[in-house]
XYZ file of C-alpha atoms in Angstrom:
358
model
C 147.001 52.418 108.356
C 147.298 55.008 105.607
C 149.174 58.235 105.076
C 147.473 61.368 106.324
C 146.507 63.861 103.640
C 147.065 67.555 104.342
C 145.832 70.339 102.060
C 147.511 73.722 101.796
C 144.479 76.026 101.770
C 146.351 78.736 99.871
C 148.001 76.738 97.105
C 145.724 73.717 97.038
C 148.725 71.360 97.145
C 148.428 68.017 98.881
C 151.039 66.409 101.113
C 151.197 63.181 103.085
C 152.258 63.214 106.717
C 151.218 60.952 109.578
C 149.140 57.787 109.687
C 145.368 57.748 109.861
C 142.571 55.338 110.666
C 140.078 56.294 107.935
C 139.686 53.480 105.379
C 139.983 55.926 102.481
C 142.144 58.873 101.465
C 141.326 62.270 100.044
C 142.438 60.990 96.650
C 139.968 58.097 96.950
C 137.132 60.515 97.658
C 138.085 62.780 94.773
C 138.345 59.846 92.364
C 134.752 58.869 93.179
C 133.433 62.253 91.999
C 132.839 63.018 88.303
C 135.574 65.370 87.098
C 133.073 67.906 85.770
C 131.894 68.584 89.333
C 135.103 70.531 89.922
C 134.586 72.790 86.893
C 132.794 76.109 87.505
C 130.673 77.650 84.767
C 130.842 81.445 84.607
C 127.453 81.554 82.890
C 125.793 79.347 85.491
C 127.455 81.115 88.419
C 126.481 84.568 87.118
C 122.933 83.373 86.486
C 122.505 82.592 90.189
C 123.899 85.995 91.128
C 121.599 87.906 88.766
C 118.623 85.749 89.754
C 119.122 86.636 93.421
C 119.642 90.330 92.666
C 116.551 90.330 90.436
C 114.364 88.758 93.127
C 115.681 91.192 95.745
C 114.932 94.140 93.444
C 111.476 92.762 92.702
C 110.651 92.335 96.384
C 111.738 95.908 97.045
C 109.522 97.172 94.231
C 106.507 95.265 95.543
C 107.052 96.355 99.153
C 107.552 99.997 98.194
C 104.459 100.144 96.004
C 102.190 98.302 98.434
C 103.582 100.122 101.501
C 101.380 97.934 103.674
C 102.127 96.839 107.205
C 100.171 93.676 106.411
C 102.730 92.816 103.727
C 105.904 93.918 105.483
C 106.244 90.826 107.736
C 106.072 88.638 104.609
C 108.528 90.926 102.855
C 110.955 90.827 105.772
C 111.127 87.030 105.836
C 111.404 86.741 102.054
C 113.952 89.527 101.657
C 116.055 88.368 104.593
C 116.118 84.907 103.058
C 117.210 86.378 99.726
C 119.959 88.368 101.471
C 121.116 84.996 102.794
C 120.955 83.458 99.291
C 123.053 86.341 97.953
C 125.558 85.711 100.736
C 125.893 82.110 99.543
C 126.821 83.366 96.051
C 129.543 85.512 97.620
C 130.545 82.473 99.654
C 131.336 80.634 96.396
C 133.361 83.649 95.273
C 135.366 83.518 98.486
C 136.234 79.883 97.844
C 137.171 80.494 94.225
C 134.403 78.110 93.145
C 132.371 80.846 91.455
C 134.838 80.982 88.563
C 138.515 80.493 87.818
C 138.950 84.248 87.387
C 140.190 85.843 90.590
C 139.112 89.356 89.562
C 135.572 88.143 88.795
C 135.350 86.281 92.103
C 136.427 89.425 93.964
C 134.050 91.669 92.016
C 130.955 89.493 92.477
C 132.030 88.686 96.027
C 132.011 92.362 96.948
C 128.758 93.003 95.060
C 127.169 90.115 96.970
C 128.568 90.840 100.426
C 129.015 94.578 100.890
C 125.269 95.400 100.468
C 124.528 93.010 103.347
C 127.358 94.428 105.483
C 129.820 91.568 105.137
C 133.481 92.645 104.637
C 134.188 90.296 101.760
C 137.948 89.790 102.067
C 137.918 89.761 105.861
C 135.226 87.093 105.895
C 136.830 85.190 102.995
C 140.128 84.832 104.826
C 138.669 83.866 108.210
C 136.398 81.378 106.446
C 139.472 79.928 104.728
C 140.893 79.327 108.216
C 137.681 77.560 109.213
C 137.829 75.230 106.219
C 141.484 74.465 106.739
C 140.910 73.548 110.397
C 137.381 72.159 110.606
C 136.877 69.962 113.648
C 140.117 71.129 115.285
C 139.432 72.416 118.782
C 142.643 74.418 118.823
C 142.495 76.164 115.448
C 138.972 76.050 113.974
C 137.390 79.433 113.400
C 133.624 78.939 113.199
C 131.224 77.561 115.860
C 133.911 75.499 117.558
C 133.187 74.268 121.112
C 134.750 75.779 124.196
C 136.116 73.615 126.986
C 134.085 73.171 130.149
C 136.691 75.215 132.016
C 136.357 78.065 129.512
C 132.571 77.847 129.660
C 132.571 78.174 133.446
C 134.707 81.335 133.373
C 133.029 83.039 130.427
C 131.412 86.394 131.349
C 127.622 86.522 131.193
C 127.475 88.676 128.063
C 129.710 86.254 126.161
C 127.498 83.338 127.194
C 124.434 85.357 126.238
C 125.365 85.699 122.564
C 127.158 82.380 122.244
C 124.594 80.107 123.905
C 121.327 81.953 124.449
C 121.116 84.361 121.499
C 123.217 82.384 119.015
C 121.206 83.494 115.995
C 122.275 87.119 116.502
C 125.987 86.487 117.053
C 127.386 87.133 113.571
C 127.781 90.957 113.647
C 129.563 90.659 116.993
C 131.811 87.949 115.542
C 132.904 90.303 112.755
C 134.153 92.815 115.302
C 135.206 90.596 118.202
C 135.733 87.139 116.703
C 134.988 84.139 118.961
C 136.034 83.024 122.477
C 139.824 82.647 122.811
C 140.331 84.030 119.281
C 141.293 87.711 119.199
C 140.962 89.970 116.191
C 138.641 91.983 113.965
C 137.570 91.304 110.385
C 138.073 94.998 109.573
C 141.664 95.626 110.662
C 144.714 94.545 108.612
C 146.636 94.191 111.880
C 144.288 91.421 113.070
C 145.961 88.043 113.689
C 143.439 86.656 111.225
C 145.424 88.092 108.329
C 148.883 87.941 106.788
C 150.815 91.145 106.042
C 150.422 90.422 102.319
C 146.625 90.606 102.700
C 146.653 94.158 104.060
C 145.197 95.878 100.999
C 142.511 93.261 100.548
C 141.309 93.992 104.075
C 141.562 97.754 103.573
C 139.535 97.523 100.356
C 136.695 95.527 101.889
C 136.644 97.614 105.074
C 136.476 100.895 103.135
C 133.631 99.569 100.997
C 131.859 98.364 104.146
C 132.152 101.836 105.696
C 130.817 103.370 102.479
C 127.789 101.048 102.655
C 127.159 102.070 106.253
C 127.438 105.706 105.128
C 124.925 105.076 102.334
C 122.481 103.601 104.851
C 123.061 106.670 107.026
C 122.192 108.962 104.117
C 118.996 106.994 103.461
C 118.077 107.263 107.128
C 118.735 111.005 107.142
C 116.686 111.457 103.983
C 113.724 109.176 104.736
C 113.837 108.514 108.483
C 114.432 105.589 110.817
C 111.157 103.885 109.988
C 112.229 103.664 106.333
C 115.529 102.023 107.352
C 113.803 99.558 109.654
C 111.137 98.615 107.100
C 113.346 98.206 104.081
C 116.725 97.171 105.427
C 117.220 96.558 109.140
C 114.635 93.812 109.655
C 115.626 91.886 106.491
C 119.247 92.224 107.596
C 118.397 90.683 110.986
C 116.591 87.808 109.247
C 119.694 87.301 107.098
C 121.921 87.199 110.188
C 119.609 84.630 111.766
C 119.810 82.462 108.648
C 123.604 82.708 108.542
C 123.985 81.818 112.209
C 121.366 79.062 112.067
C 122.878 77.266 109.081
C 126.465 77.595 110.323
C 125.439 76.440 113.794
C 123.568 73.392 112.505
C 126.368 72.317 110.177
C 128.835 72.021 113.040
C 126.811 71.574 116.221
C 125.517 68.112 117.026
C 126.128 66.019 120.126
C 127.377 63.021 118.139
C 129.858 64.910 115.931
C 133.437 64.470 117.200
C 135.962 67.254 117.734
C 139.698 66.660 117.908
C 142.751 67.972 119.721
C 146.402 67.772 118.802
C 147.707 65.059 116.506
C 144.402 63.176 116.507
C 143.133 65.757 113.986
C 143.883 65.956 110.291
C 142.127 67.602 107.377
C 139.905 64.818 106.025
C 138.833 63.602 109.448
C 137.968 67.156 110.452
C 136.121 67.826 107.195
C 133.879 64.857 107.985
C 132.948 66.442 111.329
C 130.028 68.216 109.732
C 126.534 67.203 108.710
C 124.227 67.640 105.728
C 120.846 69.184 106.517
C 117.569 69.246 104.645
C 115.895 72.683 104.596
C 112.950 71.535 102.510
C 111.663 74.019 99.947
C 114.405 76.457 101.022
C 117.137 74.168 99.594
C 117.115 75.583 96.050
C 116.504 79.138 97.301
C 119.737 79.221 99.288
C 121.617 77.220 96.665
C 121.672 73.871 98.493
C 124.062 75.155 101.142
C 122.792 72.323 103.362
C 124.846 69.931 101.206
C 127.815 70.591 103.416
C 129.965 67.480 103.783
C 131.165 67.455 100.165
C 131.690 71.208 100.372
C 134.001 70.827 103.348
C 136.052 68.140 101.668
C 136.360 70.079 98.394
C 135.790 73.773 99.018
C 136.572 74.696 95.410
C 133.512 72.848 94.107
C 130.640 75.071 92.825
C 127.441 74.786 94.832
C 125.486 73.526 91.815
C 127.635 70.376 91.680
C 127.494 69.486 95.376
C 124.420 67.245 95.202
C 125.945 65.163 92.396
C 129.239 64.925 94.274
C 127.481 63.920 97.488
C 125.660 61.027 95.825
C 128.958 59.894 94.320
C 130.870 59.783 97.618
C 128.185 58.424 99.945
C 128.918 54.745 99.126
C 132.619 55.326 99.793
C 132.173 57.297 103.014
C 129.602 54.915 104.469
C 129.025 55.631 108.157
C 131.516 58.492 108.029
C 128.939 60.489 106.059
C 126.473 62.291 108.291
C 123.103 63.667 107.220
C 119.823 64.550 108.880
C 116.278 64.870 107.594
C 115.052 65.969 110.995
C 113.003 69.198 110.935
C 115.378 72.145 111.193
C 113.654 73.734 114.188
C 113.746 70.443 116.097
C 117.449 69.993 115.324
C 118.221 73.524 116.409
C 116.383 73.206 119.725
C 118.038 69.881 120.513
C 121.545 71.176 119.765
C 120.748 74.477 121.503
C 119.994 72.544 124.701
C 122.592 69.768 124.527
C 125.696 71.435 123.008
C 127.531 73.929 125.219
C 131.069 72.719 125.865
C 133.430 69.765 125.510
C 135.548 68.050 128.198
C 138.741 69.795 129.233
C 140.881 66.843 128.184
C 140.825 64.174 125.528
C 141.893 64.063 121.896
C 138.466 63.058 120.572
C 135.592 64.684 122.393
C 131.899 65.427 122.024
C 129.589 68.230 123.082
C 128.125 68.248 126.573
C 125.706 70.524 128.393
C 125.284 71.784 131.961
C 121.746 70.401 131.794
C 122.489 67.205 129.922
C 126.024 65.922 130.648
C 127.226 63.400 128.126
C 130.510 61.559 127.866
C 131.618 59.194 125.144
């Protein structure tokens, strides 16, 4: 038995508490990774940001000049995917892995997130909670399972977005959060945030409102069709990408979830899975390389593949990955992952159509 490693998600400090059954510690995993993987490059990070912005601008120029309904469906998919790629850049900013400069992270984070209607600081802080509590049924923040009892008493509209329209849930999550978790990403008074984070939340929320106002001005000036063609449909595609990737990283019927003292940081961080998105991998900055990211959230995305190869021999069977086609994985998890048992410290997803106990 070894000492349990706990990470303070604010300060990054490590402490040892209770015993654990994993045959390695967080320090063991870190020692297996080349030190340079933890070093962000401002030049490299900015290059990804400007590349994404450049492609987005280029797609807009092409779509506007062609103004063809034959091209718009292609444009929507491509632009929505690039919105998602830009989100991933802001995601690195939120983790502090974009650079070691807080002001630069916040600047690029807002420039990446506000145009796609993500309140940067609100999301950053709730996502910090997710990373600090991954795999914990009681305190995780993102795509955590509900108990069977909770599932049975959920109102129909909550079930609709959570289980039957999961790829459209993100905007609702920003305003309403998730089942059994109250709060809004826009209000400083939300239980998501500390009093000291008030002005961060106010800043992002004001900028978000200004972006909504800008879209309103465009709609007033050019009409609803203009908004739908050039913004609304790509935004919906982006939301679907965000929900799909987040869902697939944490929703699998053989990934364990923990209650109470059976959970600790490293064990929870391993309750995720790497996915292969094929030719999309480099476009969305290899976000499918997720296990290493959850163990070391301050690692830039462009080092995750190297880090993953370094830790795979150490993790052994504790490392999960899938090369299954994404659509097939989504459909299988969509059908088989609805709730977990009401009791038990280590539990797995079950479904009303496909009960499964382990």
